[in-house]
CSV table of C-alpha atoms and ligand atoms in Angstrom, one decimal:
chain,number,residue,atom,x,y,z
W,12,MET,CA,23.1,4.5,12.6
W,13,VAL,CA,20.6,5.7,10.7
W,14,PRO,CA,21.5,7.0,6.9
W,15,ALA,CA,21.5,10.4,6.2
W,16,ASP,CA,19.2,10.2,3.4
W,17,ILE,CA,16.0,9.3,5.8
W,18,ALA,CA,17.3,11.5,8.3
W,19,PRO,CA,14.0,12.9,9.9
W,20,GLN,CA,15.1,16.7,8.9
W,21,ILE,CA,14.9,15.6,5.3
W,22,ILE,CA,11.4,13.9,5.8
W,23,SER,CA,9.9,16.9,7.7
W,24,GLY,CA,11.7,19.3,5.7
W,25,GLY,CA,9.5,18.2,2.8
W,26,LEU,CA,6.3,17.7,4.4
W,27,ARG,CA,3.1,19.1,3.7
W,28,SER,CA,0.5,17.7,5.8
W,29,ARG,CA,-1.8,18.2,8.8
W,30,VAL,CA,-1.4,14.7,10.0
W,31,ILE,CA,0.4,12.4,8.4
W,32,GLY,CA,3.9,12.4,9.6
W,33,ARG,CA,3.6,15.5,11.7
W,34,SER,CA,5.6,13.3,14.5
W,35,LEU,CA,7.7,10.4,13.4
W,36,GLU,CA,10.5,8.2,14.5
W,37,VAL,CA,13.2,7.0,12.5
W,38,MET,CA,14.8,3.5,13.2
W,39,ALA,CA,18.2,2.0,11.8
W,40,GLU,CA,16.5,-1.3,12.2
W,41,THR,CA,13.2,-2.8,13.5
W,42,GLY,CA,11.4,-6.4,13.2
W,43,SER,CA,8.2,-4.8,11.3
W,44,THR,CA,7.3,-1.2,11.3
W,45,ASN,CA,3.7,-2.4,11.4
W,46,ASP,CA,4.5,-4.0,14.7
W,47,ALA,CA,6.3,-0.7,16.0
W,48,ILE,CA,3.3,1.1,14.8
W,49,MET,CA,0.4,-1.2,16.6
W,50,ALA,CA,2.7,-0.7,20.0
W,51,ALA,CA,3.0,3.1,19.4
W,52,GLY,CA,-1.2,2.7,19.0
W,53,ARG,CA,-1.2,0.9,22.4
W,54,ALA,CA,0.8,3.4,23.9
W,55,GLY,CA,-1.6,6.2,23.2
W,56,ARG,CA,0.7,7.8,20.5
W,57,PRO,CA,-1.2,10.5,18.2
W,58,GLU,CA,-2.7,9.9,14.6
W,59,GLY,CA,-0.5,10.4,12.0
W,60,PHE,CA,2.7,9.2,13.9
W,61,ALA,CA,4.8,7.4,11.8
W,62,VAL,CA,7.7,4.8,12.0
W,63,LEU,CA,10.6,4.6,9.2
W,64,ALA,CA,13.3,1.8,9.4
W,65,ASP,CA,16.4,1.9,6.9
W,66,ARG,CA,15.9,-2.0,7.3
W,67,GLN,CA,13.2,-4.5,8.7
W,68,THR,CA,14.4,-8.0,9.8
W,69,ALA,CA,11.0,-9.4,9.7
W,70,GLY,CA,9.1,-7.3,7.1
W,71,ARG,CA,5.7,-8.6,6.1
W,72,GLY,CA,3.3,-8.6,3.3
W,73,ARG,CA,-0.3,-9.8,2.7
W,74,ARG,CA,-1.4,-13.5,3.0
W,75,GLY,CA,1.7,-14.4,5.1
W,76,HIS,CA,4.4,-13.5,2.6
W,77,SER,CA,7.6,-11.8,3.6
W,78,TRP,CA,8.8,-8.5,2.7
W,79,ALA,CA,12.4,-8.1,1.8
W,80,SER,CA,13.7,-5.2,3.4
W,81,PRO,CA,17.5,-4.9,2.8
W,82,ALA,CA,19.3,-1.5,4.4
W,83,GLY,CA,19.8,1.5,2.3
W,84,LEU,CA,17.6,0.6,-0.9
W,85,GLY,CA,13.8,0.6,0.2
W,86,LEU,CA,11.4,3.1,1.8
W,87,TYR,CA,9.8,0.8,5.1
W,88,THR,CA,7.2,2.7,6.9
W,89,SER,CA,4.0,2.3,8.8
W,90,ILE,CA,1.6,5.2,9.8
W,91,LEU,CA,-0.7,5.4,13.1
W,92,LEU,CA,-4.3,5.8,12.2
W,93,ARG,CA,-7.2,6.1,14.5
W,94,PRO,CA,-10.5,6.6,11.9
W,95,HIS,CA,-13.5,7.2,14.0
W,96,GLN,CA,-15.4,5.2,11.4
W,97,PRO,CA,-16.9,1.6,11.0
W,98,VAL,CA,-14.7,-1.2,11.0
W,99,ALA,CA,-16.4,-2.3,7.2
W,100,ARG,CA,-14.8,1.1,6.3
W,101,VAL,CA,-11.4,0.0,7.2
W,102,PRO,CA,-10.3,-1.7,3.9
W,103,LEU,CA,-10.8,1.3,2.3
W,104,LEU,CA,-7.3,2.4,3.6
W,105,THR,CA,-5.8,0.4,1.6
W,106,LEU,CA,-7.0,2.3,-1.0
W,107,VAL,CA,-6.4,5.6,0.6
W,108,ALA,CA,-2.7,4.4,0.9
W,109,GLY,CA,-2.5,3.2,-2.8
W,110,LEU,CA,-3.8,6.7,-4.0
W,111,GLY,CA,-1.3,8.6,-1.7
W,112,VAL,CA,1.6,6.5,-2.5
W,113,ALA,CA,0.7,7.0,-6.3
W,114,HIS,CA,0.4,10.2,-6.2
W,115,GLY,CA,3.7,10.8,-3.9
W,116,ILE,CA,5.6,8.9,-6.5
W,117,GLU,CA,4.3,10.7,-9.4
W,118,GLU,CA,5.5,13.7,-8.3
W,119,ILE,CA,9.0,12.6,-7.1
W,120,ALA,CA,9.8,10.2,-9.9
W,121,GLY,CA,7.7,11.7,-12.5
W,122,VAL,CA,6.3,8.1,-13.5
W,123,VAL,CA,2.8,7.0,-14.3
W,124,VAL,CA,1.4,4.7,-11.4
W,125,ARG,CA,-1.3,2.4,-11.3
W,126,LEU,CA,-3.0,0.4,-8.9
W,127,LYS,CA,-3.8,-3.5,-9.0
W,128,TRP,CA,-6.3,-4.5,-6.7
W,129,PRO,CA,-6.2,-4.8,-3.7
W,130,ASN,CA,-2.7,-3.6,-2.2
W,131,ASP,CA,-0.1,-3.2,-5.2
W,132,VAL,CA,1.3,-0.2,-6.6
W,133,LEU,CA,2.8,-0.6,-10.2
W,134,VAL,CA,5.0,1.2,-12.7
W,135,GLU,CA,5.2,-0.1,-16.3
W,136,SER,CA,2.7,-2.9,-15.1
W,137,ARG,CA,5.6,-3.9,-12.2
W,138,LYS,CA,5.0,-3.9,-8.7
W,139,VAL,CA,6.9,-0.9,-7.3
W,140,ALA,CA,5.2,-0.9,-3.8
W,141,GLY,CA,3.2,-2.7,-1.7
W,142,ILE,CA,0.5,-2.0,1.4
W,143,LEU,CA,-0.3,-3.5,4.6
W,144,ALA,CA,-3.2,-2.4,6.7
W,145,GLU,CA,-3.6,-4.1,9.8
W,146,MET,CA,-6.2,-2.9,12.3
W,147,THR,CA,-7.0,-3.6,16.5
W,148,THR,CA,-10.5,-3.3,17.3
W,149,THR,CA,-11.6,-2.7,21.0
W,150,ASP,CA,-15.7,-3.9,21.7
W,151,GLU,CA,-15.9,-4.1,17.7
W,152,LYS,CA,-14.6,-0.5,17.5
W,153,VAL,CA,-11.9,0.5,15.4
W,154,SER,CA,-9.0,0.9,18.1
W,155,HIS,CA,-6.3,1.9,15.5
W,156,VAL,CA,-4.9,0.8,12.3
W,157,ALA,CA,-1.3,0.3,11.2
W,158,LEU,CA,-1.0,1.6,7.4
W,159,GLY,CA,2.3,-0.1,6.2
W,160,ILE,CA,3.9,1.0,3.0
W,161,GLY,CA,7.1,-0.5,1.3
W,162,ILE,CA,8.5,1.0,-1.9
W,163,ASN,CA,11.1,-0.4,-4.1
W,164,VAL,CA,13.3,2.9,-4.3
W,165,ASN,CA,17.0,2.6,-4.9
W,166,HIS,CA,17.0,-1.3,-5.8
W,167,GLY,CA,19.1,-2.6,-8.9
W,168,PRO,CA,17.5,-5.5,-10.9
W,169,ARG,CA,20.1,-7.9,-8.6
W,170,ASP,CA,18.7,-6.3,-5.2
W,171,LEU,CA,15.2,-7.6,-5.7
W,172,PRO,CA,14.5,-11.4,-5.0
W,173,GLU,CA,15.2,-13.2,-7.6
W,174,ALA,CA,11.9,-15.2,-8.1
W,175,LEU,CA,10.2,-11.7,-8.6
W,176,PHE,CA,12.1,-9.9,-10.9
W,177,PRO,CA,11.1,-9.1,-13.3
W,178,ALA,CA,7.2,-8.8,-11.8
W,179,ALA,CA,8.9,-6.2,-9.7
W,180,THR,CA,10.6,-3.0,-10.2
W,181,SER,CA,12.0,-0.2,-8.1
W,182,LEU,CA,12.0,3.8,-9.0
W,183,SER,CA,15.6,3.5,-9.9
W,184,ILE,CA,15.2,0.9,-12.1
W,185,VAL,CA,12.3,2.8,-14.4
W,186,THR,CA,14.1,6.3,-13.9
W,187,GLY,CA,17.7,5.5,-14.0
W,188,LYS,CA,17.9,7.9,-10.8
W,189,THR,CA,18.8,7.8,-7.1
W,190,PHE,CA,16.3,8.8,-4.9
W,191,ARG,CA,16.6,10.3,-1.2
W,192,ARG,CA,14.4,8.1,0.7
W,193,GLY,CA,13.2,10.9,3.0
W,194,GLU,CA,12.0,13.0,0.2
W,195,VAL,CA,10.0,9.9,-1.3
W,196,ALA,CA,8.5,10.0,2.1
W,197,ALA,CA,7.7,13.3,2.4
W,198,ALA,CA,6.0,13.3,-0.9
W,199,VAL,CA,4.1,10.2,0.2
W,200,PHE,CA,3.0,11.4,3.4
W,201,SER,CA,1.9,14.7,1.9
W,202,ALA,CA,-0.3,12.9,-0.5
W,203,LEU,CA,-1.5,10.4,1.9
W,204,ASP,CA,-2.8,13.2,4.1
W,205,ARG,CA,-5.0,14.5,1.5
W,206,TRP,CA,-6.6,11.2,0.6
W,207,TYR,CA,-6.9,10.5,4.5
W,208,GLN,CA,-8.9,13.8,4.7
W,209,VAL,CA,-11.2,12.7,1.8
W,210,PHE,CA,-11.9,9.3,3.7
W,211,ARG,CA,-12.3,11.0,7.1
W,212,ASP,CA,-14.6,13.4,5.4
W,213,GLY,CA,-16.7,10.4,4.4
W,214,CYS,CA,-16.2,11.2,0.5
W,215,VAL,CA,-16.3,7.6,-0.5
W,216,GLU,CA,-17.5,8.3,-4.0
W,217,THR,CA,-14.4,10.3,-4.7
W,218,LEU,CA,-12.0,7.9,-3.3
W,219,LEU,CA,-13.7,5.3,-5.8
W,220,ALA,CA,-13.6,7.2,-8.4
W,221,ALA,CA,-9.9,8.0,-8.1
W,222,GLY,CA,-9.1,4.1,-7.7
W,223,ARG,CA,-11.2,3.3,-10.8
W,224,GLU,CA,-9.5,5.6,-12.9
W,225,ARG,CA,-6.1,4.3,-11.7
W,226,SER,CA,-7.0,0.8,-11.7
W,227,ALA,CA,-4.5,-2.1,-13.5
W,228,THR,CA,-7.4,-4.5,-12.6
W,229,LEU,CA,-10.9,-3.1,-13.6
W,230,GLY,CA,-11.8,-4.4,-17.1
W,231,ARG,CA,-9.2,-7.3,-17.0
W,232,LEU,CA,-10.2,-10.9,-16.9
W,233,VAL,CA,-8.7,-12.1,-13.6
W,234,GLU,CA,-8.3,-15.2,-11.7
W,235,VAL,CA,-9.4,-15.5,-7.9
W,236,LEU,CA,-7.9,-17.6,-5.6
W,237,ALA,CA,-9.8,-17.8,-2.3
W,238,ASP,CA,-11.1,-20.4,0.4
W,239,GLY,CA,-8.9,-23.2,-1.6
W,240,GLU,CA,-10.8,-22.3,-4.8
W,241,ARG,CA,-9.9,-21.1,-8.0
W,242,TRP,CA,-12.1,-19.1,-10.7
W,243,GLN,CA,-12.0,-16.8,-13.4
W,244,GLY,CA,-14.1,-13.8,-14.4
W,245,VAL,CA,-14.1,-9.9,-15.6
W,246,ALA,CA,-13.2,-7.4,-13.1
W,247,GLU,CA,-16.1,-5.0,-13.3
W,248,ASP,CA,-16.0,-2.5,-10.7
W,249,LEU,CA,-15.2,-1.6,-6.7
W,250,ASP,CA,-17.9,-2.0,-4.3
W,251,THR,CA,-18.2,1.0,-1.9
W,252,ASP,CA,-16.1,-0.7,1.0
W,253,GLY,CA,-13.4,-1.5,-1.6
W,254,ALA,CA,-14.6,-4.8,-2.8
W,255,LEU,CA,-13.9,-6.1,-6.1
W,256,LEU,CA,-16.9,-6.9,-8.1
W,257,ILE,CA,-16.4,-9.8,-10.7
W,258,ARG,CA,-18.6,-10.8,-13.4
W,259,LEU,CA,-18.8,-14.5,-14.1
W,260,GLU,CA,-19.3,-15.9,-17.6
W,261,SER,CA,-22.7,-17.3,-16.2
W,262,GLY,CA,-23.7,-13.3,-15.6
W,263,GLU,CA,-23.5,-13.9,-12.0
W,264,LEU,CA,-21.5,-10.9,-10.1
W,265,ARG,CA,-19.4,-11.9,-7.1
W,266,ARG,CA,-17.8,-9.8,-4.3
W,267,VAL,CA,-14.3,-10.4,-3.4
W,268,ILE,CA,-12.9,-9.1,0.0
W,269,ALA,CA,-9.2,-8.3,-0.1
W,270,SER,CA,-8.6,-10.2,3.2
W,271,ASP,CA,-10.0,-13.4,1.5
W,272,ALA,CA,-8.6,-13.6,-1.9
W,273,SER,CA,-5.5,-12.9,-4.0
W,274,ILE,CA,-6.1,-12.6,-7.8
W,275,ARG,CA,-4.1,-12.5,-10.7
W,276,THR,CA,-4.2,-12.0,-14.2
W,277,PRO,CA,-4.0,-15.4,-16.0
W,278,ARG,CA,-1.1,-14.4,-18.4
W,279,GLU,CA,1.0,-13.5,-15.4
W,280,THR,CA,3.4,-16.4,-14.4
W,281,VAL,CA,4.4,-15.1,-11.5
W,282,SER,CA,2.0,-13.2,-8.9
W,283,PRO,CA,4.1,-10.2,-7.8
W,284,GLN,CA,4.5,-9.9,-4.1
W,285,GLN,CA,6.9,-7.5,-4.5
T,29,LIG,C1,2.2,-6.6,0.4
T,29,LIG,O1,2.5,-6.1,-1.1
T,29,LIG,O2,2.1,-7.8,0.4
T,29,LIG,C2,2.4,-5.5,1.5
T,29,LIG,C3,3.7,-5.1,1.4
T,29,LIG,C4,4.0,-4.3,2.7
T,29,LIG,C5,5.4,-4.0,3.2
T,29,LIG,C6,5.5,-2.9,4.1
T,29,LIG,S1,7.2,-2.5,4.3
T,29,LIG,C7,6.5,-1.5,5.9
T,29,LIG,C8,5.3,-2.2,6.6
T,29,LIG,N1,6.1,-3.0,7.6
T,29,LIG,C9,5.9,-4.5,7.2
T,29,LIG,O3,6.1,-5.4,8.0
T,29,LIG,N2,5.0,-4.5,6.3
T,29,LIG,C10,5.0,-3.2,5.8
């Protein structure tokens, strides 16, 4: 049974969007909401269709990590997008989602949210949410994208995977409040709808400017793990496709693509995955 706090009426009642979440399905349990959206994409569901689950049995994060998805605590949702844009623009959707999640969380919880490149959403320097964008292409064109969002909402410290605490946090931990997850979803979908419109209008500079302003990465010394190599540099800027530009000590400027790399700040002892 679907718990009352994620009932479809709660989500629809708070929704101020044109596309995102206008049609949706709420499930008690699924493997991964991203898989459910991929299937919905193949079945011809409309853009903006969203799936939420009370619990995921095979929730996943970037680079093969799992995403713990216990019932009743987190918001686990994925949204179907059909961007009529070149494949090279798709990585920007992670930034679009980050901005949507940041604005939605700020509205609902009154906390300051920052973005750690490429897909972490932070409150008080700790990870509160993660984003996983997965794309299907046909003839080198984007067919559809599953934009997956996992938010730690009502978790207490003991509900977060031990290896990740205190690198991770939840909305409840930072505010001392309990949230109706459907209201969090409505706020996030509404904000995401606005940022997705900016993306669809091709206003890349507007997205990048907002991403720079919220970045917890730019200006910092970062350690990059990519292709079995580990190296350091100062994160200098976001490129027009969402790649991270890193200045090495030698003066060389390197581009890092999200799908190839993970980064951490050298003082971090745990690389937060959740
Ligand atoms: C990460 O931080 O590595 C990304 C985590 C993304 C988790 C969400 S939960 C909803 C959707 N379904 C999944 O299996 N993953 C994403």
